[in-house]
PDB file of C-alpha atoms in Angstrom:
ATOM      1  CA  UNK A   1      10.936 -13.213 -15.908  1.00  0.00           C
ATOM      2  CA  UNK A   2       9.004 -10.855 -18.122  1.00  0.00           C
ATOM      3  CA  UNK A   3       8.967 -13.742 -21.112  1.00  0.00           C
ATOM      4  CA  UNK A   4       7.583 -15.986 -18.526  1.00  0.00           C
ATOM      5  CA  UNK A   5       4.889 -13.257 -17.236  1.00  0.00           C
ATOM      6  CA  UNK A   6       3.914 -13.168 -21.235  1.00  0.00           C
ATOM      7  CA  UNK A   7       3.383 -16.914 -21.967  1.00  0.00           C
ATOM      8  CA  UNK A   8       0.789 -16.763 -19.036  1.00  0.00           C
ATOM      9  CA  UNK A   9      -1.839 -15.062 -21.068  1.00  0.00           C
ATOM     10  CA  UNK A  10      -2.261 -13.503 -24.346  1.00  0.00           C
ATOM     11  CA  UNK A  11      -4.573 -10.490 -24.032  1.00  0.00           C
ATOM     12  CA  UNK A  12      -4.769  -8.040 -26.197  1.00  0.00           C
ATOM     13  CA  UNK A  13      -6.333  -5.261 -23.428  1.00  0.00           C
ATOM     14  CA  UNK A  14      -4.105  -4.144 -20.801  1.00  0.00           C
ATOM     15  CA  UNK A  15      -5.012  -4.659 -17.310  1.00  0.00           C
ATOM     16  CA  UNK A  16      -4.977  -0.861 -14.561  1.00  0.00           C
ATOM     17  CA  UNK A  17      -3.216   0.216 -11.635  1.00  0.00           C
ATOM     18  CA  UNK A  18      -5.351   1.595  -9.162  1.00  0.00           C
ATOM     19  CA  UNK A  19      -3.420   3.834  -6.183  1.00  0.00           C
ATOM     20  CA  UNK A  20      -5.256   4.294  -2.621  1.00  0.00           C
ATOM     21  CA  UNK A  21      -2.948   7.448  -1.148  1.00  0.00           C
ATOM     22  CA  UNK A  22      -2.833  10.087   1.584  1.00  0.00           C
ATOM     23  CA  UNK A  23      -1.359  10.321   5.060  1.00  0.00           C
ATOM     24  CA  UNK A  24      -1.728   7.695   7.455  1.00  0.00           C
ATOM     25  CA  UNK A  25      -5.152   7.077   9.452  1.00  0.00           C
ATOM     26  CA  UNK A  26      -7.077   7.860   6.168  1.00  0.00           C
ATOM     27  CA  UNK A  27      -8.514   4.808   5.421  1.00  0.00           C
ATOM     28  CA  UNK A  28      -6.233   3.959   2.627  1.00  0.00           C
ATOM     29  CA  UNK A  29      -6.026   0.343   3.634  1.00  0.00           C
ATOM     30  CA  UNK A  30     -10.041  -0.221   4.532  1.00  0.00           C
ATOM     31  CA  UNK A  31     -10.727   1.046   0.863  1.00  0.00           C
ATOM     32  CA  UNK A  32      -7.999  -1.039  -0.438  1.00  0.00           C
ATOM     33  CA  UNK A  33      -9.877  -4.409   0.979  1.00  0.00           C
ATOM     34  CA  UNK A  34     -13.123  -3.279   0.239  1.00  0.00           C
ATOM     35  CA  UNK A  35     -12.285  -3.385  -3.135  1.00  0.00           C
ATOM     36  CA  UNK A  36     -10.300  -6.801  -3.179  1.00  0.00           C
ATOM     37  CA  UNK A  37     -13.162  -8.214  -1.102  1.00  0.00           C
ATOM     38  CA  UNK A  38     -15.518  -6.924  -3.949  1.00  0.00           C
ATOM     39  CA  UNK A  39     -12.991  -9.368  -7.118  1.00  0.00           C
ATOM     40  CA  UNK A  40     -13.302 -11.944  -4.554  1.00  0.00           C
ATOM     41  CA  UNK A  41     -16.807 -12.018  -4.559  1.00  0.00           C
ATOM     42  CA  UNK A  42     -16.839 -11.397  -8.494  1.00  0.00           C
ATOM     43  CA  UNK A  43     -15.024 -14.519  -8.114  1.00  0.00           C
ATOM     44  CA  UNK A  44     -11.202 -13.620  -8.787  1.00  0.00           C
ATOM     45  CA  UNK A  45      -8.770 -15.064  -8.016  1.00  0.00           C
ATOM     46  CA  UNK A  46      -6.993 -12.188  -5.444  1.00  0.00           C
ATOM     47  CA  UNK A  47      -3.095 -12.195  -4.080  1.00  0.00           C
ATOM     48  CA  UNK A  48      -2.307  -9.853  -1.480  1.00  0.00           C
ATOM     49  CA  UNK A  49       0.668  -8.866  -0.563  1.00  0.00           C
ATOM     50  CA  UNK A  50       2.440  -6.702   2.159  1.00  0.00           C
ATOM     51  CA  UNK A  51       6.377  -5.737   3.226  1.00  0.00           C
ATOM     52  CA  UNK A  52       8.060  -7.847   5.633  1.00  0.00           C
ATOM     53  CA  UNK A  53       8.595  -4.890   7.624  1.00  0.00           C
ATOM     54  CA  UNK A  54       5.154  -4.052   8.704  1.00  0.00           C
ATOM     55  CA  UNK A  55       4.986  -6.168  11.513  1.00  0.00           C
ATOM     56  CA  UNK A  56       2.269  -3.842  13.601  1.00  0.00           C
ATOM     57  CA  UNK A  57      -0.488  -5.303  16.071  1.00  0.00           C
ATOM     58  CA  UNK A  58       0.958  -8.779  16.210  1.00  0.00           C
ATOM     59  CA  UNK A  59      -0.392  -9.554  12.998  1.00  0.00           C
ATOM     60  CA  UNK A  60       1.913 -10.707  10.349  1.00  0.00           C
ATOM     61  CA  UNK A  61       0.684 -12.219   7.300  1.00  0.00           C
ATOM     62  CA  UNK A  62      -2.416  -9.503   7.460  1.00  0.00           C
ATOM     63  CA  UNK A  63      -3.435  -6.753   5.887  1.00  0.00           C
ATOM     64  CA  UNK A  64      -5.500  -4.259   8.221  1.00  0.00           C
ATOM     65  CA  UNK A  65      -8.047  -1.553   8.240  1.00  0.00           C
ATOM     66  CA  UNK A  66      -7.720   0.522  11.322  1.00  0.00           C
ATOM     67  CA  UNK A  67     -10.460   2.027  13.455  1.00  0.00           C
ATOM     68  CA  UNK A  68     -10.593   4.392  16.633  1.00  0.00           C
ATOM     69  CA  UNK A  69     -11.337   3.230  19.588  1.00  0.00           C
ATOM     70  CA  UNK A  70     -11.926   4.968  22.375  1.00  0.00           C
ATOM     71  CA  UNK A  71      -8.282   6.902  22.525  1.00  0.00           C
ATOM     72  CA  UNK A  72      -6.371   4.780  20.045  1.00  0.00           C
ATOM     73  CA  UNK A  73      -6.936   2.912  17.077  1.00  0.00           C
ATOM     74  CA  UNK A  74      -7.300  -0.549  16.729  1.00  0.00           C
ATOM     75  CA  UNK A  75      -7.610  -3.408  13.995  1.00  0.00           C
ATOM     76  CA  UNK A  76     -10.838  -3.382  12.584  1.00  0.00           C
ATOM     77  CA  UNK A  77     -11.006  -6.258  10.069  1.00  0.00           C
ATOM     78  CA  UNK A  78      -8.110  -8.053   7.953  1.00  0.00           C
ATOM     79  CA  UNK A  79      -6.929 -10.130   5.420  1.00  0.00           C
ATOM     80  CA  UNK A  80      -4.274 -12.719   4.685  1.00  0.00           C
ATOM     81  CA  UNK A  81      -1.537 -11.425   3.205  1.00  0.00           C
ATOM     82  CA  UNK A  82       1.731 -13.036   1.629  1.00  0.00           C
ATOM     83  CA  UNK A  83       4.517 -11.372   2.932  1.00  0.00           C
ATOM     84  CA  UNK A  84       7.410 -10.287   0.960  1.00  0.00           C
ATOM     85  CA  UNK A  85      11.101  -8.796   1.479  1.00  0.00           C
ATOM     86  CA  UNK A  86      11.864  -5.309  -0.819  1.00  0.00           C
ATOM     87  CA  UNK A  87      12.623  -7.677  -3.550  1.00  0.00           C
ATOM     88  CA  UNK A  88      11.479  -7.926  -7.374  1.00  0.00           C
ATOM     89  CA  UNK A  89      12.246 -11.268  -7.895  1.00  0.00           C
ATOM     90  CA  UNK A  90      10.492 -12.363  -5.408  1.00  0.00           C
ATOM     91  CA  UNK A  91       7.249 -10.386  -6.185  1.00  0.00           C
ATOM     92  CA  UNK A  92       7.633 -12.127  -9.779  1.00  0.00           C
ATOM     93  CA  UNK A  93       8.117 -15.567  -8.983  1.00  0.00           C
ATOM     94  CA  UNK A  94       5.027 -15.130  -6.660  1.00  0.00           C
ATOM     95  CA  UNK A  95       2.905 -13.791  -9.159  1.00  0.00           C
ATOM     96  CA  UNK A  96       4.262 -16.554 -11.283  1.00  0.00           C
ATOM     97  CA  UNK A  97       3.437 -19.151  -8.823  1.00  0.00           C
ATOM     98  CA  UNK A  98      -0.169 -18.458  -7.710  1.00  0.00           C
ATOM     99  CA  UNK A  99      -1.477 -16.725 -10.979  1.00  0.00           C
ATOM    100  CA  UNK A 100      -3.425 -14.024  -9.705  1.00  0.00           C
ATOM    101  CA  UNK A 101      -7.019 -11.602 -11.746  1.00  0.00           C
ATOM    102  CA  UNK A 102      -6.066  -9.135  -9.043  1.00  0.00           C
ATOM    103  CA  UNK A 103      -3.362  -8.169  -7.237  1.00  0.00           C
ATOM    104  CA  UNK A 104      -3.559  -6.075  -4.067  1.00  0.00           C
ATOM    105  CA  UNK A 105      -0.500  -4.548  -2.310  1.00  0.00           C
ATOM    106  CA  UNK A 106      -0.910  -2.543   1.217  1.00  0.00           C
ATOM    107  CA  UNK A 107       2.001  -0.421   2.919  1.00  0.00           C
ATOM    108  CA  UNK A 108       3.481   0.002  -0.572  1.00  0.00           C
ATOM    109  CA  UNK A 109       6.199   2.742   1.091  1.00  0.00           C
ATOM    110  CA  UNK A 110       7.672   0.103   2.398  1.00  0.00           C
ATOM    111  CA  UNK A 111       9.071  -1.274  -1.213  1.00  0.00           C
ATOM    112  CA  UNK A 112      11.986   0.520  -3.091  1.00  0.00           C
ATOM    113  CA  UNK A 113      11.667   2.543  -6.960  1.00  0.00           C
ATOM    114  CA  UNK A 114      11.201  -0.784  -8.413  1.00  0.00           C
ATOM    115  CA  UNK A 115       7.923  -1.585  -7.605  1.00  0.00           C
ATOM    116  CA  UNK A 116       5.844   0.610  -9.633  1.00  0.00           C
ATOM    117  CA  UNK A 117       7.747  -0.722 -13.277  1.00  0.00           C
ATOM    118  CA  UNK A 118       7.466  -4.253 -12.256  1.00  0.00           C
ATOM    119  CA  UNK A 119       3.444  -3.275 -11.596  1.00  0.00           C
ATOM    120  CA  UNK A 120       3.700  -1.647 -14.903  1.00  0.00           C
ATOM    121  CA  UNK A 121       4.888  -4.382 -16.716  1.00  0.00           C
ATOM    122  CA  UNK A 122       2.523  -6.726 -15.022  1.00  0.00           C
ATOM    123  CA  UNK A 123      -0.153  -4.486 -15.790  1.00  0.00           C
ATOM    124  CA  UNK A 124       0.257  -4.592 -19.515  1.00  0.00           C
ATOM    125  CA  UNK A 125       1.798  -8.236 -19.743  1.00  0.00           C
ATOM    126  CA  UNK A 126      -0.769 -10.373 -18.153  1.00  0.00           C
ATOM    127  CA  UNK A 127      -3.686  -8.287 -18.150  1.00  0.00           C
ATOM    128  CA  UNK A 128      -3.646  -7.892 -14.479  1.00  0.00           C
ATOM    129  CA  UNK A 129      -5.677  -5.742 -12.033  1.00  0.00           C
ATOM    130  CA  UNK A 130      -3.579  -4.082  -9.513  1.00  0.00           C
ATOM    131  CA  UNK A 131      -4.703  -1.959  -6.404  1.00  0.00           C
ATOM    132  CA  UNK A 132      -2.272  -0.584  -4.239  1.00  0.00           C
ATOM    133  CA  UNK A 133      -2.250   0.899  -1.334  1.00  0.00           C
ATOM    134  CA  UNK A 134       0.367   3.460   0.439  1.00  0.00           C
ATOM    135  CA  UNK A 135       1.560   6.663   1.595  1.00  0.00           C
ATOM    136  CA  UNK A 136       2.495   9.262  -0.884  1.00  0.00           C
ATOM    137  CA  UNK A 137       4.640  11.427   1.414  1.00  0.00           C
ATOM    138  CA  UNK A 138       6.834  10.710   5.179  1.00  0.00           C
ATOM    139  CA  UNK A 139       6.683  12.470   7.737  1.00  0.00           C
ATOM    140  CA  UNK A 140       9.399  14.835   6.355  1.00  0.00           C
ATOM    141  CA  UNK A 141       6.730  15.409   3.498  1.00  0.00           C
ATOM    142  CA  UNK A 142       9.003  14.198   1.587  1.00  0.00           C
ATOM    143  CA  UNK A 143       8.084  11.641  -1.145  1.00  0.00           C
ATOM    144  CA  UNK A 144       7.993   8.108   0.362  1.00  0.00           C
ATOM    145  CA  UNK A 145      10.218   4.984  -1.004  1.00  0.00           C
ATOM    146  CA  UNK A 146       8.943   3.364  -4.288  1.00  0.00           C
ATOM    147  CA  UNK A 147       5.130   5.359  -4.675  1.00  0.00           C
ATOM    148  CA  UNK A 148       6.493   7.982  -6.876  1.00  0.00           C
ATOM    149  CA  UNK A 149       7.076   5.376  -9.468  1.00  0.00           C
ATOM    150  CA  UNK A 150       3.982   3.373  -8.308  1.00  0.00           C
ATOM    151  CA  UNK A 151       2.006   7.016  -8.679  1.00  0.00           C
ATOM    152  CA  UNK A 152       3.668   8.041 -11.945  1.00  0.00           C
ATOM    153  CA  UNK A 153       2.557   4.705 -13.333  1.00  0.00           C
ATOM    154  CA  UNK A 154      -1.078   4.686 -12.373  1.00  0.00           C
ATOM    155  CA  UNK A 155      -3.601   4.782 -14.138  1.00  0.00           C
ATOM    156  CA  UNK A 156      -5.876   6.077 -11.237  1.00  0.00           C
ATOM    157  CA  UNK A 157      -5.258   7.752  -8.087  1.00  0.00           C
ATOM    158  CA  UNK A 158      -7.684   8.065  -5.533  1.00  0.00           C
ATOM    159  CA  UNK A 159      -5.688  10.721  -2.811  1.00  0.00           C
ATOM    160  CA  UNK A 160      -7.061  10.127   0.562  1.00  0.00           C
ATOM    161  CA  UNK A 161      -7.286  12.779   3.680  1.00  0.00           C
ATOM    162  CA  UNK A 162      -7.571  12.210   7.696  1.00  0.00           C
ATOM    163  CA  UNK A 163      -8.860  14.524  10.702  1.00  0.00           C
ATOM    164  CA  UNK A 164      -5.976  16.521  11.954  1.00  0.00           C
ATOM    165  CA  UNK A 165      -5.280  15.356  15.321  1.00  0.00           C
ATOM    166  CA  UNK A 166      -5.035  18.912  16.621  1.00  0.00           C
ATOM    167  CA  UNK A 167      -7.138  21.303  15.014  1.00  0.00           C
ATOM    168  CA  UNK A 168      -9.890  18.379  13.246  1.00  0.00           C
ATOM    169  CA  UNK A 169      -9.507  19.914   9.602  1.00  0.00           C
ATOM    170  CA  UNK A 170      -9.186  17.822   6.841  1.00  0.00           C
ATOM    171  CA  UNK A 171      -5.354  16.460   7.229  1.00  0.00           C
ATOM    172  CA  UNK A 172      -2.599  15.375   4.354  1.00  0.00           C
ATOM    173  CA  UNK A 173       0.651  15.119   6.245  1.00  0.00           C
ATOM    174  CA  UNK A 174       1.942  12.359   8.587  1.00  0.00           C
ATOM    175  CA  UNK A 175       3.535  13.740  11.550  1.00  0.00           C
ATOM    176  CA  UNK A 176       6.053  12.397  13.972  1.00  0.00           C
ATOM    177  CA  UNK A 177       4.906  12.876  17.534  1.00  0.00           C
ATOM    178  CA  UNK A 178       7.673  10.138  19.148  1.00  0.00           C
ATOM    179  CA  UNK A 179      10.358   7.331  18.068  1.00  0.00           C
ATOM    180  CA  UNK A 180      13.623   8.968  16.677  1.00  0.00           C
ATOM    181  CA  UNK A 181      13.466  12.051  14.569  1.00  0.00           C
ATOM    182  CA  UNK A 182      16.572  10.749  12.739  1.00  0.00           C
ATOM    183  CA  UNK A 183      15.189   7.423  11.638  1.00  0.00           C
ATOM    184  CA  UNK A 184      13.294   7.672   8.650  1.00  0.00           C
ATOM    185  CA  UNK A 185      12.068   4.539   8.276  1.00  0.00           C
ATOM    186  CA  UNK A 186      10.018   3.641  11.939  1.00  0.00           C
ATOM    187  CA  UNK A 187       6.551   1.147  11.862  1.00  0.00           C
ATOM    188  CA  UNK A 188       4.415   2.640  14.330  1.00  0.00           C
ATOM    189  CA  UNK A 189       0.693   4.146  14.743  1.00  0.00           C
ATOM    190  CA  UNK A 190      -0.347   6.349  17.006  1.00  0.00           C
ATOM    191  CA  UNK A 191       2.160   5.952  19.693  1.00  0.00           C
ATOM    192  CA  UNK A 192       4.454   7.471  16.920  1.00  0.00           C
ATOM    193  CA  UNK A 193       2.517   9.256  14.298  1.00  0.00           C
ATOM    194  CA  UNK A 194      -0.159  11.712  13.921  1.00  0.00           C
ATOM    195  CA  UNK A 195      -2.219  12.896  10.840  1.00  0.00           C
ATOM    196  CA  UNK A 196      -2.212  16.778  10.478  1.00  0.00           C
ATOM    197  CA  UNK A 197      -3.312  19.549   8.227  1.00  0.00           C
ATOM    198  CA  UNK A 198      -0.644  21.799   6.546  1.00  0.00           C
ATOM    199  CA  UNK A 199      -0.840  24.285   9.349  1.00  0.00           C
ATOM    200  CA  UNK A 200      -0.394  22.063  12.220  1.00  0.00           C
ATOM    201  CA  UNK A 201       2.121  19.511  11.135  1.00  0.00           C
ATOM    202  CA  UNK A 202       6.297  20.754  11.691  1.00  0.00           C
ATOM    203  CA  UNK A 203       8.942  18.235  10.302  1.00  0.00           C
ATOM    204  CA  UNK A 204      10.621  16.622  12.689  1.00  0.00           C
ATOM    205  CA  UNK A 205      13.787  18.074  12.289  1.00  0.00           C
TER     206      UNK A 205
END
């Protein structure tokens, strides 16, 4: 797969990795399509991808930017996405198959440790532009799936905070107001998460 990714282009200057972070409701994904709106207009050629397990709002094969609403957020714009199991391969063949300037990837949590040195190698292979987009800790505040490798192969990170749902302060954890404190992996929004500041957010067990 990697010989493949090479014969696609010869460049001698590597392409970057840009990482949109923080705890949810920070606006990680809105900055992550304003800037893949911007290569499309630039006219790139943009592929999008998110995890098959995102399946919130009703709108699969979308990435979106959230906004409140009265009490509750609510989509606010989107974009097609490709969706895509936890699955190398598959990321590769489709980067293979639609031969992308720019790649954008939203909910990046959602994809195992192998996702940030398969972005690496794309990076530096085929000259590719990558923004990604993701949370950096759970709501344990513990590190979250694959962005720890994503993060420690960056070559920026833009870190992201929310309001605290309690107190209003500037927020950097994810808390877990409902759903099962035992399941660590659980799509939700607010019905199930919160954003909080260090002194208001408790792990949920």
């Amino acid at each position: 797969q990697t010989k493949d990714l090479l014969k696609r282009k010869n460049m001698s200057q590597a392409g970057e990795i840009l990482v949109f972070t923080g705890p949810m409701f920070s606006g990680k994904s809105k900055a992550l399509m304003a800037r893949l709106e911007t290569k499309q207009r630039a006219h790139k050629k943009v592929l999008i991808i998110k995890p098959a397990i995102d399946d919130r709002f009703g709108m699969v094969g979308k990435i979106v930017a959230k906004r409140k609403k009265a009490e509750k957020f609510e989509p606010d714009d989107s974009m097609p996405a490709h969706i895509i199991r936890d699955d190398d391969l598959e990321l590769r063949d489709l980067i293979l198959r639609e031969k992308p300037d720019v790649l954008g990837i939203d909910e990046a949590q959602f994809f195992g440790p192998w996702l940030g040195r398969t972005l690496y190698l794309c990076r530096n292979t085929i000259n590719l532009e990558i923004y990604v987009a993701g949370l950096d800790l759970d709501a344990w505040a513990n590190p979250f799936g694959g962005m720890p490798d994503v993060l420690a192969y960056a070559d920026e990170v833009c870190k992201f905070t929310a309001n605290c749902f309690k107190c209003g302060q500037d927020a950097r954890f994810t808390q877990k107001v409902g759903g099962s404190a035992e399941q660590k992996i659980q799509v939700g929004a607010e019905n199930i998460y919160e954003a909080r500041c260090g002194n208001c957010w408790t792990s949920p067990a």
